[in-house]
JSON list of C-alpha atoms in Angstrom, two decimals:
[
{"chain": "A", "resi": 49, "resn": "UNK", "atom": "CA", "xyz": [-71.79, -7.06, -39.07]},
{"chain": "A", "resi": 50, "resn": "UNK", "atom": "CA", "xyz": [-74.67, -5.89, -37.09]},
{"chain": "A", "resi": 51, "resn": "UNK", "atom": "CA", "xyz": [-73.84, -8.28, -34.62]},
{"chain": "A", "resi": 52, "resn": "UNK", "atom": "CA", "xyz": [-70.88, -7.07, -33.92]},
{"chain": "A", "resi": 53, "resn": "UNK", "atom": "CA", "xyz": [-72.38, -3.83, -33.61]},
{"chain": "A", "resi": 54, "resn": "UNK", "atom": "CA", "xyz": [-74.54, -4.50, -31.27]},
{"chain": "A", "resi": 55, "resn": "UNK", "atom": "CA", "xyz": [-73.09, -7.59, -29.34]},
{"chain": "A", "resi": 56, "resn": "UNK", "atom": "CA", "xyz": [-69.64, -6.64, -30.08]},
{"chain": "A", "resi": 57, "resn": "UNK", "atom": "CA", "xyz": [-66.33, -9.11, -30.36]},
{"chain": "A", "resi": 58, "resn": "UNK", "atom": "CA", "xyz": [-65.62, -11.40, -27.50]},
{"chain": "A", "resi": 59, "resn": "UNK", "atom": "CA", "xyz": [-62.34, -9.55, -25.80]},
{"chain": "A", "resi": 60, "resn": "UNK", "atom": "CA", "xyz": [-60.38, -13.10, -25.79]},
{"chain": "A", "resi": 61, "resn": "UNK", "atom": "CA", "xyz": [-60.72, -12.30, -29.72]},
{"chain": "A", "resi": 62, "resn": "UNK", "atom": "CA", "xyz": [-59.67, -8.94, -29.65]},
{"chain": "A", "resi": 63, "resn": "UNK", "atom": "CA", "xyz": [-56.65, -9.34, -27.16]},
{"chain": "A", "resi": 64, "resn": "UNK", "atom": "CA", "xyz": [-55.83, -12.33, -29.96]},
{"chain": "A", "resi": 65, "resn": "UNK", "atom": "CA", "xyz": [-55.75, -9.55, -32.42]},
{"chain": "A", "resi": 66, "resn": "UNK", "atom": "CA", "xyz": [-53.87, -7.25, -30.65]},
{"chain": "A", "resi": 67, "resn": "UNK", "atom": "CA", "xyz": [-51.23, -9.68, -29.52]},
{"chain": "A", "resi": 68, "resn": "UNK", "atom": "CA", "xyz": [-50.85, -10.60, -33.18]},
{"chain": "A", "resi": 69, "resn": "UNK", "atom": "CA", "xyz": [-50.30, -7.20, -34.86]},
{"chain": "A", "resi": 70, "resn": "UNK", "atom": "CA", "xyz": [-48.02, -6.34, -31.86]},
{"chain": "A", "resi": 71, "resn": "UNK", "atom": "CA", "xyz": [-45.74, -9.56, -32.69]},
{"chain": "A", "resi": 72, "resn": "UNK", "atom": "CA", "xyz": [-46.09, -8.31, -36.66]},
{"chain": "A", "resi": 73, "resn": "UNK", "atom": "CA", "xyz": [-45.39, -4.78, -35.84]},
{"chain": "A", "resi": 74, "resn": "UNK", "atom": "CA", "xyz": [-41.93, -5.63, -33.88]},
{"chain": "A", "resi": 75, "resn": "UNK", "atom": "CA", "xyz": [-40.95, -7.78, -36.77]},
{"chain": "A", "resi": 76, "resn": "UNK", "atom": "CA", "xyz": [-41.44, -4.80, -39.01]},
{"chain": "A", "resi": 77, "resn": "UNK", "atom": "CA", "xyz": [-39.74, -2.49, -36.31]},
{"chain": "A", "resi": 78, "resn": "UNK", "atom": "CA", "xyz": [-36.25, -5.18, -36.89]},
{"chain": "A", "resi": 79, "resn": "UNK", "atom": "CA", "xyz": [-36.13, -4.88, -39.98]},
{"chain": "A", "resi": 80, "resn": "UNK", "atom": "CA", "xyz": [-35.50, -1.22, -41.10]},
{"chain": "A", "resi": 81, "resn": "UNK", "atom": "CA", "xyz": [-36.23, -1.48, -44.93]},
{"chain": "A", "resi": 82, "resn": "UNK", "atom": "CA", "xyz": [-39.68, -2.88, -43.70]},
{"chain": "A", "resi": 83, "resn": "UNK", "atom": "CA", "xyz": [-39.99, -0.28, -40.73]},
{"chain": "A", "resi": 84, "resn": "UNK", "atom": "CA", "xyz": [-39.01, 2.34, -43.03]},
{"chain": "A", "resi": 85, "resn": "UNK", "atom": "CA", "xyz": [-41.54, 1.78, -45.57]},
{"chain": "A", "resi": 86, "resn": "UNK", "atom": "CA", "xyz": [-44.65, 1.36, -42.67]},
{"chain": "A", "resi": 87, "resn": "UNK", "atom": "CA", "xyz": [-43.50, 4.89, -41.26]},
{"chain": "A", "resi": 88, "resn": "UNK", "atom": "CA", "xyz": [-43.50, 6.60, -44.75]},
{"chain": "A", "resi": 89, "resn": "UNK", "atom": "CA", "xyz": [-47.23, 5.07, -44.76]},
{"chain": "A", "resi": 90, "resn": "UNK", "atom": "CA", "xyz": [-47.75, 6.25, -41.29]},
{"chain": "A", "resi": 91, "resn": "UNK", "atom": "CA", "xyz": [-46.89, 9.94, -42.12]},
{"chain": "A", "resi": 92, "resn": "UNK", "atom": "CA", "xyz": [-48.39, 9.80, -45.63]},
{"chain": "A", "resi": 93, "resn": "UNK", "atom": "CA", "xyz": [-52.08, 8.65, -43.68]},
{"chain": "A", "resi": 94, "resn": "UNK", "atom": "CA", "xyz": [-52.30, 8.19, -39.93]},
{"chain": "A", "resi": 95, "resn": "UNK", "atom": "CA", "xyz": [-56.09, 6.89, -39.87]},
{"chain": "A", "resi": 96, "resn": "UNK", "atom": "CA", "xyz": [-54.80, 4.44, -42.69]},
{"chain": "A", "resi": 97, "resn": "UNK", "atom": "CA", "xyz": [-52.21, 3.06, -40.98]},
{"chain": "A", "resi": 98, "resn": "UNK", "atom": "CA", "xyz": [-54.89, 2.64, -38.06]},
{"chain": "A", "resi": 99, "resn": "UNK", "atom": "CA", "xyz": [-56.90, 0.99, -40.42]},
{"chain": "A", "resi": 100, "resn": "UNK", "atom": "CA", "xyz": [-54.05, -1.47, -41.33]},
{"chain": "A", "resi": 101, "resn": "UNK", "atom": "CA", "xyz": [-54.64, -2.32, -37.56]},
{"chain": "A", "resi": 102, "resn": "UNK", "atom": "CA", "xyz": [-57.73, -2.79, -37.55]},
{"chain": "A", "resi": 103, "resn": "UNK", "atom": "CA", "xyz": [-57.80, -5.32, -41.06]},
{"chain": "A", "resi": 104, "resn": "UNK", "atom": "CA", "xyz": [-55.25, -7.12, -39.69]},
{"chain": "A", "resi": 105, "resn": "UNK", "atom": "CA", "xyz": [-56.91, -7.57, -36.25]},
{"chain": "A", "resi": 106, "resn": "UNK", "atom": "CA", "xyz": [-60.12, -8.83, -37.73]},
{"chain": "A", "resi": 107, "resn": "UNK", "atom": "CA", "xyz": [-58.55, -10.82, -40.62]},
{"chain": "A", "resi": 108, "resn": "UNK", "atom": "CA", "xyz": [-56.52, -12.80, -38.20]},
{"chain": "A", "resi": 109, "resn": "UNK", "atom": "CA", "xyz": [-59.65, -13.61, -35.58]},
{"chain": "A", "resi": 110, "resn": "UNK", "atom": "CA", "xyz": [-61.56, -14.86, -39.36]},
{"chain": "A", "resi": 111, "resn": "UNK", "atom": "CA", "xyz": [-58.58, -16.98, -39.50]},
{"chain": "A", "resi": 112, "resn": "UNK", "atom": "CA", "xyz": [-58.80, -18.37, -36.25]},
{"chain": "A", "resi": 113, "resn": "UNK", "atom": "CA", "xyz": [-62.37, -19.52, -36.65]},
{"chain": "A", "resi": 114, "resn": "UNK", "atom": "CA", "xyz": [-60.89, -22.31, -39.05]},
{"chain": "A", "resi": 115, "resn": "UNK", "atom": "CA", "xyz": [-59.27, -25.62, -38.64]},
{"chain": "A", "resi": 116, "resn": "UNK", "atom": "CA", "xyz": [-56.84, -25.17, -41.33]},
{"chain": "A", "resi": 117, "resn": "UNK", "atom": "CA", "xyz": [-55.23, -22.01, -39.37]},
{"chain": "A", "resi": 118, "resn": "UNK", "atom": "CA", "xyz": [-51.96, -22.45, -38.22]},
{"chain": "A", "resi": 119, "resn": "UNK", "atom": "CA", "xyz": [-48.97, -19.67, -36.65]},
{"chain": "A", "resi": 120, "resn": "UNK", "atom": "CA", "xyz": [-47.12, -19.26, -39.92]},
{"chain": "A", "resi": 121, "resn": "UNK", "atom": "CA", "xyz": [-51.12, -18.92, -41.83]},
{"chain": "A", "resi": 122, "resn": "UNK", "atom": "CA", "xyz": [-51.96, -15.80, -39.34]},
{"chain": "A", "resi": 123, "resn": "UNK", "atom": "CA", "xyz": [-48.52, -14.18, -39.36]},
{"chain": "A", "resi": 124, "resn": "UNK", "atom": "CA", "xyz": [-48.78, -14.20, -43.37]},
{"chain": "A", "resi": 125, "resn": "UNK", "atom": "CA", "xyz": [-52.16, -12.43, -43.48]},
{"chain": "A", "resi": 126, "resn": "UNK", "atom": "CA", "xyz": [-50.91, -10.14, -40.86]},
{"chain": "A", "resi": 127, "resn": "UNK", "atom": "CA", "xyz": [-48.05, -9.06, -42.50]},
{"chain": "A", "resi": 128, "resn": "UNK", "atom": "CA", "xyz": [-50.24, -8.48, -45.25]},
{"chain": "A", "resi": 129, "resn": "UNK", "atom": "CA", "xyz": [-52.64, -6.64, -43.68]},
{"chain": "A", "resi": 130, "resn": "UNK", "atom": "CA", "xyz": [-49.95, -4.25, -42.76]},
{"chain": "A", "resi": 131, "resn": "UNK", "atom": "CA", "xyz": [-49.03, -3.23, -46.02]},
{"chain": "A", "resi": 132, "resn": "UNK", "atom": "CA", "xyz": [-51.90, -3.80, -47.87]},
{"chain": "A", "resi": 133, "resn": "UNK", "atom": "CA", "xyz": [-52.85, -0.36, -48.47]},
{"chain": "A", "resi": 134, "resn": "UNK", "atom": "CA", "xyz": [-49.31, 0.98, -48.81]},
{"chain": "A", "resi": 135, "resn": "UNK", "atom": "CA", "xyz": [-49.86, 1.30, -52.79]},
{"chain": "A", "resi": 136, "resn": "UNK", "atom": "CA", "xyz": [-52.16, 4.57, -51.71]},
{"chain": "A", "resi": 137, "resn": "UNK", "atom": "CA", "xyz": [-49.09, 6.68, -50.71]},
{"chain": "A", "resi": 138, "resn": "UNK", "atom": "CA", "xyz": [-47.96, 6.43, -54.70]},
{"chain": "A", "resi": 139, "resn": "UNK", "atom": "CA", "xyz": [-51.68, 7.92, -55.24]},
{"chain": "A", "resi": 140, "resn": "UNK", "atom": "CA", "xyz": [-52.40, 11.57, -54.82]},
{"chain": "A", "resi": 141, "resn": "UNK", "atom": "CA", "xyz": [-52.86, 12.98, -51.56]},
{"chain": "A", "resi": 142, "resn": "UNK", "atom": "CA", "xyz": [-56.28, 14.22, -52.17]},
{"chain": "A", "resi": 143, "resn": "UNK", "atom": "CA", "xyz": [-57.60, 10.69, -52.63]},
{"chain": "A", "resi": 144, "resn": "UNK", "atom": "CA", "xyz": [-57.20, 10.35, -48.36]},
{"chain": "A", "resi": 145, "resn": "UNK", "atom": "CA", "xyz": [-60.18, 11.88, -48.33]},
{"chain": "A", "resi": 146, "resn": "UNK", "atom": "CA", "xyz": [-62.35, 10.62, -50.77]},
{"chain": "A", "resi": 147, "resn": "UNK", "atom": "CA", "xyz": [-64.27, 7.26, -50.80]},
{"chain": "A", "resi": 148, "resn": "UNK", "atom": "CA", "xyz": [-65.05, 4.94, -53.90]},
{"chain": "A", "resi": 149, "resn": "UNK", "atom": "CA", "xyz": [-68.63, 6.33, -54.38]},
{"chain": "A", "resi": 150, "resn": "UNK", "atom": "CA", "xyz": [-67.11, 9.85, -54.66]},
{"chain": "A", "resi": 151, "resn": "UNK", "atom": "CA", "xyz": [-64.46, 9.68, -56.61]},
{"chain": "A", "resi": 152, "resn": "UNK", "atom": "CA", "xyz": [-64.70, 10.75, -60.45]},
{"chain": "A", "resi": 153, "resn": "UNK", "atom": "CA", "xyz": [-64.03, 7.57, -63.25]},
{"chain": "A", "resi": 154, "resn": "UNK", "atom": "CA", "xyz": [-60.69, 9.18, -63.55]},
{"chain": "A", "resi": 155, "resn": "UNK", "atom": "CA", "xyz": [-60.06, 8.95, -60.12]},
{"chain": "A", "resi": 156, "resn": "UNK", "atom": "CA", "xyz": [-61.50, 5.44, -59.25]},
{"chain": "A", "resi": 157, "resn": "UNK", "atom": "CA", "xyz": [-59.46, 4.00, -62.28]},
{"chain": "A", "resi": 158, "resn": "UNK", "atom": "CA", "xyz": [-56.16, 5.18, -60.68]},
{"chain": "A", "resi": 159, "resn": "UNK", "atom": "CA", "xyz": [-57.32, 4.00, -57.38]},
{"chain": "A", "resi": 160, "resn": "UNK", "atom": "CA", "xyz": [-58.01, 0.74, -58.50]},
{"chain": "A", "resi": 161, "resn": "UNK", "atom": "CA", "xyz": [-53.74, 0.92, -59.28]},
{"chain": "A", "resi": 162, "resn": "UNK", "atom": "CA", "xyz": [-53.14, 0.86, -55.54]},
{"chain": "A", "resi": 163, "resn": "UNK", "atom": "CA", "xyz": [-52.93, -2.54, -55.23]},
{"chain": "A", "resi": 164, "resn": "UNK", "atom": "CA", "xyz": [-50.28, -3.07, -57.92]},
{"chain": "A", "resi": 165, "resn": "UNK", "atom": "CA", "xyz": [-48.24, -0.20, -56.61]},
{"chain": "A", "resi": 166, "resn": "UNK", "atom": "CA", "xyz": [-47.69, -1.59, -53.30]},
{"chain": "A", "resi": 167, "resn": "UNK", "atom": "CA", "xyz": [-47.14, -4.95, -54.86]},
{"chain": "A", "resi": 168, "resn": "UNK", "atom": "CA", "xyz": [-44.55, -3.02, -56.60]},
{"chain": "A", "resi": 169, "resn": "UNK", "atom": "CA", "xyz": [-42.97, -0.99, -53.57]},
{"chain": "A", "resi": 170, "resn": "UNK", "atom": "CA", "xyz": [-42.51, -3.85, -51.49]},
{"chain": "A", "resi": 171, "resn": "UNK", "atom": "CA", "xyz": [-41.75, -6.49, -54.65]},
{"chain": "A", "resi": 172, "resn": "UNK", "atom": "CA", "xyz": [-38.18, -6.41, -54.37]},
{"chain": "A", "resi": 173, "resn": "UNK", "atom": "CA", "xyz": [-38.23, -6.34, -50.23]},
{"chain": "A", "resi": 174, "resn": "UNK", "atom": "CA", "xyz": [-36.61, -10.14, -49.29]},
{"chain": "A", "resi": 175, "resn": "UNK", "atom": "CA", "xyz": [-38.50, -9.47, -45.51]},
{"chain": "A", "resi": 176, "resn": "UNK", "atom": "CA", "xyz": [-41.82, -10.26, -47.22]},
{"chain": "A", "resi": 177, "resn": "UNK", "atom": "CA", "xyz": [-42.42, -13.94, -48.86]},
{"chain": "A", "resi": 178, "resn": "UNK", "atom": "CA", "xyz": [-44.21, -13.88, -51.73]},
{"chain": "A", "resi": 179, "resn": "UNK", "atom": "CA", "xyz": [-47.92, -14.87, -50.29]},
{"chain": "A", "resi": 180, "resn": "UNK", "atom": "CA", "xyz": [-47.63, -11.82, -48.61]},
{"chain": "A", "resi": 181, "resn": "UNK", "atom": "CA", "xyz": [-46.90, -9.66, -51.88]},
{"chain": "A", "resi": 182, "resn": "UNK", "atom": "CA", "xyz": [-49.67, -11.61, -53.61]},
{"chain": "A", "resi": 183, "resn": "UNK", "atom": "CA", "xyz": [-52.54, -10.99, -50.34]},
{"chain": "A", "resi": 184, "resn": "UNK", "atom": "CA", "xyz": [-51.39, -7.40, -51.07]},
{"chain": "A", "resi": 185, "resn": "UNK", "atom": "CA", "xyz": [-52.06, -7.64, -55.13]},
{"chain": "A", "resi": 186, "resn": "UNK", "atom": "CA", "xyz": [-55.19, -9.52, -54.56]},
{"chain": "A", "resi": 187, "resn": "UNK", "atom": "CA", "xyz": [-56.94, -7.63, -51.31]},
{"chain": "A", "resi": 188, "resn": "UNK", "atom": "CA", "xyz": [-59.42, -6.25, -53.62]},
{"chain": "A", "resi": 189, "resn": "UNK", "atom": "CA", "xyz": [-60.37, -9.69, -55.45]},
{"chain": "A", "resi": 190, "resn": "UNK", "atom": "CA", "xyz": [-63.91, -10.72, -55.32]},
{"chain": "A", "resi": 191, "resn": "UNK", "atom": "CA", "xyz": [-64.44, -14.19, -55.61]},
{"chain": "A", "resi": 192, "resn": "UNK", "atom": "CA", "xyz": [-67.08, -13.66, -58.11]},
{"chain": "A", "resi": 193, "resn": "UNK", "atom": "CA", "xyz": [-64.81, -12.09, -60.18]},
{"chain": "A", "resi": 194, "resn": "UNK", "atom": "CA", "xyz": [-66.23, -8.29, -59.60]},
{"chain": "A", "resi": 195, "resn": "UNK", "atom": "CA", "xyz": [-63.23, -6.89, -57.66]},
{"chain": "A", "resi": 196, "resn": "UNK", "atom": "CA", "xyz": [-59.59, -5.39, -58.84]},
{"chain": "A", "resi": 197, "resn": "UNK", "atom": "CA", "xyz": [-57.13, -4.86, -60.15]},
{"chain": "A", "resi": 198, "resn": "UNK", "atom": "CA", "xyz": [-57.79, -8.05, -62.17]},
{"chain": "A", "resi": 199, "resn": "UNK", "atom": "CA", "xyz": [-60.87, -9.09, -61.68]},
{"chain": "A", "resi": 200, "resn": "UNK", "atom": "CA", "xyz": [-60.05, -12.45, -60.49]},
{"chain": "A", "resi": 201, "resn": "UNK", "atom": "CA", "xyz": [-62.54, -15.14, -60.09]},
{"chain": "A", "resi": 202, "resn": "UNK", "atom": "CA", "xyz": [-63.04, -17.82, -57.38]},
{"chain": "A", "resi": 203, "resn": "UNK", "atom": "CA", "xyz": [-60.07, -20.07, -56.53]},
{"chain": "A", "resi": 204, "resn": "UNK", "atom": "CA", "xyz": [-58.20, -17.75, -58.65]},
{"chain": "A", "resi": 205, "resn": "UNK", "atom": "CA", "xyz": [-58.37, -15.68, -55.44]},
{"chain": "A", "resi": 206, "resn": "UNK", "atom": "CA", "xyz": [-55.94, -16.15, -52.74]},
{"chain": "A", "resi": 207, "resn": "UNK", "atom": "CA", "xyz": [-58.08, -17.45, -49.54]},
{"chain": "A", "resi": 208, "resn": "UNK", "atom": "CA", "xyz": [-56.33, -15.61, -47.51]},
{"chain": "A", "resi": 209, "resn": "UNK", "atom": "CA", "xyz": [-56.96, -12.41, -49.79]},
{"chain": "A", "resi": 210, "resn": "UNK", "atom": "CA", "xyz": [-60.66, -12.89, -49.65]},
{"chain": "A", "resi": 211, "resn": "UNK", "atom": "CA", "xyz": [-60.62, -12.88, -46.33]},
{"chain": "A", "resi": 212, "resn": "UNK", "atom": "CA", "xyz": [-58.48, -9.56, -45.99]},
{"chain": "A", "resi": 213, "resn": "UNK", "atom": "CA", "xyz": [-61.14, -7.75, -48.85]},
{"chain": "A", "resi": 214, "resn": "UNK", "atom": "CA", "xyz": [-63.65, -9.16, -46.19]},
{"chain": "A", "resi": 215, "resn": "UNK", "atom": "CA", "xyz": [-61.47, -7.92, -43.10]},
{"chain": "A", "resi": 216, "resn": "UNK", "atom": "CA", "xyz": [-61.23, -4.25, -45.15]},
{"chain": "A", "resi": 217, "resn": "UNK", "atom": "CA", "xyz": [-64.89, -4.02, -46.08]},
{"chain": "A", "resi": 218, "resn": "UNK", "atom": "CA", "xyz": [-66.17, -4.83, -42.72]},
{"chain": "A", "resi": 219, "resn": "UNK", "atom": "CA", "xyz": [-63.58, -2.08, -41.16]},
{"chain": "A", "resi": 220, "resn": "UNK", "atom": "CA", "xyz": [-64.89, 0.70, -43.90]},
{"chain": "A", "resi": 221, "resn": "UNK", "atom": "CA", "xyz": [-68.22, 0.11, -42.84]},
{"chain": "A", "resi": 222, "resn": "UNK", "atom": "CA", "xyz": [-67.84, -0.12, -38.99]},
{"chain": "A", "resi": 223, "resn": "UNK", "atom": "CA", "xyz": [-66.04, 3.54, -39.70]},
{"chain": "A", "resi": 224, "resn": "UNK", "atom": "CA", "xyz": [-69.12, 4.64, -41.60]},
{"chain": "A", "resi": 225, "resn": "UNK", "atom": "CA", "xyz": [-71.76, 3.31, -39.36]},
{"chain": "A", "resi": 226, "resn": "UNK", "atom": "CA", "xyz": [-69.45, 5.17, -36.60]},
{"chain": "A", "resi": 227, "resn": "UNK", "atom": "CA", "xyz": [-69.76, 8.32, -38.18]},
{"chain": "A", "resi": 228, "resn": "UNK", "atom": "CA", "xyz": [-73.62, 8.51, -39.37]},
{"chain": "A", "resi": 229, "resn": "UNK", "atom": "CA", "xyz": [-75.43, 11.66, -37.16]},
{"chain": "A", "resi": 230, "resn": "UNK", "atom": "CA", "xyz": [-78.10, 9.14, -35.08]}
]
């Protein structure tokens, strides 16, 4: 993390990324169940949907770094990465705001639900294989078994939802870091 901080991402990387969650996005965009759903999330949270970017452009440069990647692996994750928040506009709007370490136990329990509820939004959606709907369930799996909703533990976790959680912690913090006073 701090290298990429400091040293930053090489741009072949990030114009990887971007050319990625463009070719996701228009395949959202054609379908309009799909399209409608990621513009409901749009208007529900504007800096989440940017986040959604963001996930999927670092999940898919993880991906790239190994030799079992292929088209179909990336375009998965990225599809997942899209959506994997979308459980959040079921939530209450006040939890845009708020971050894990200050919500109340009431809140963080029903926050821990978004997963679940996005699974269940999109469940029924035939533009999204299942491995998709699962990266969304899982994208807060830790593979020691400390994450949620489940609190699944090692190869019960989807690879590719490790690396999302990864792709979705390291975008939380490079937000943070961002806005720290120096």
């Amino acid at each position: 993390i701090e290298e990429a901080f400091t040293v930053g991402v090489k741009p072949q990387v990030i114009e990887q990324g971007k050319e990625v969650c463009e070719n996701v996005y228009q395949l959202v965009e054609s379908q309009p169940d799909l399209y409608s759903v990621l513009r409901s999330y749009q208007n529900f949270d504007p800096t989440a949907y940017s986040h959604a970017f963001l996930v999927t452009l670092y999940s898919t440069a993880i991906i790239k770094q190994f030799e079992w990647q292929s088209k179909a692996t990336i375009e998965t994750c990225a599809m997942a990465c899209m959506f994997h928040d979308i459980g959040k506009t079921l939530l209450p709007k006040e939890f845009i705001n708020l971050s894990q370490r200050d919500m109340t136990p009431e809140q963080l329990e029903q926050y821990k639900k978004h997963p679940e509820l996005g699974f269940q939004i999109l469940e029924n959606n035939r533009g999204l294989n299942n491995n998709v709907k699962q990266i969304i369930l899982q994208h807060h799996e830790a593979f020691d078994g400390t994450g949620f909703p489940f609190g699944k533990k090692g190869s019960k976790v989807l690879t590719l939802a490790n690396i999302v959680c990864l792709a979705d912690d390291f975008v939380h913090i490079m937000i943070d870091y961002k806005l720290q006073p120096t």
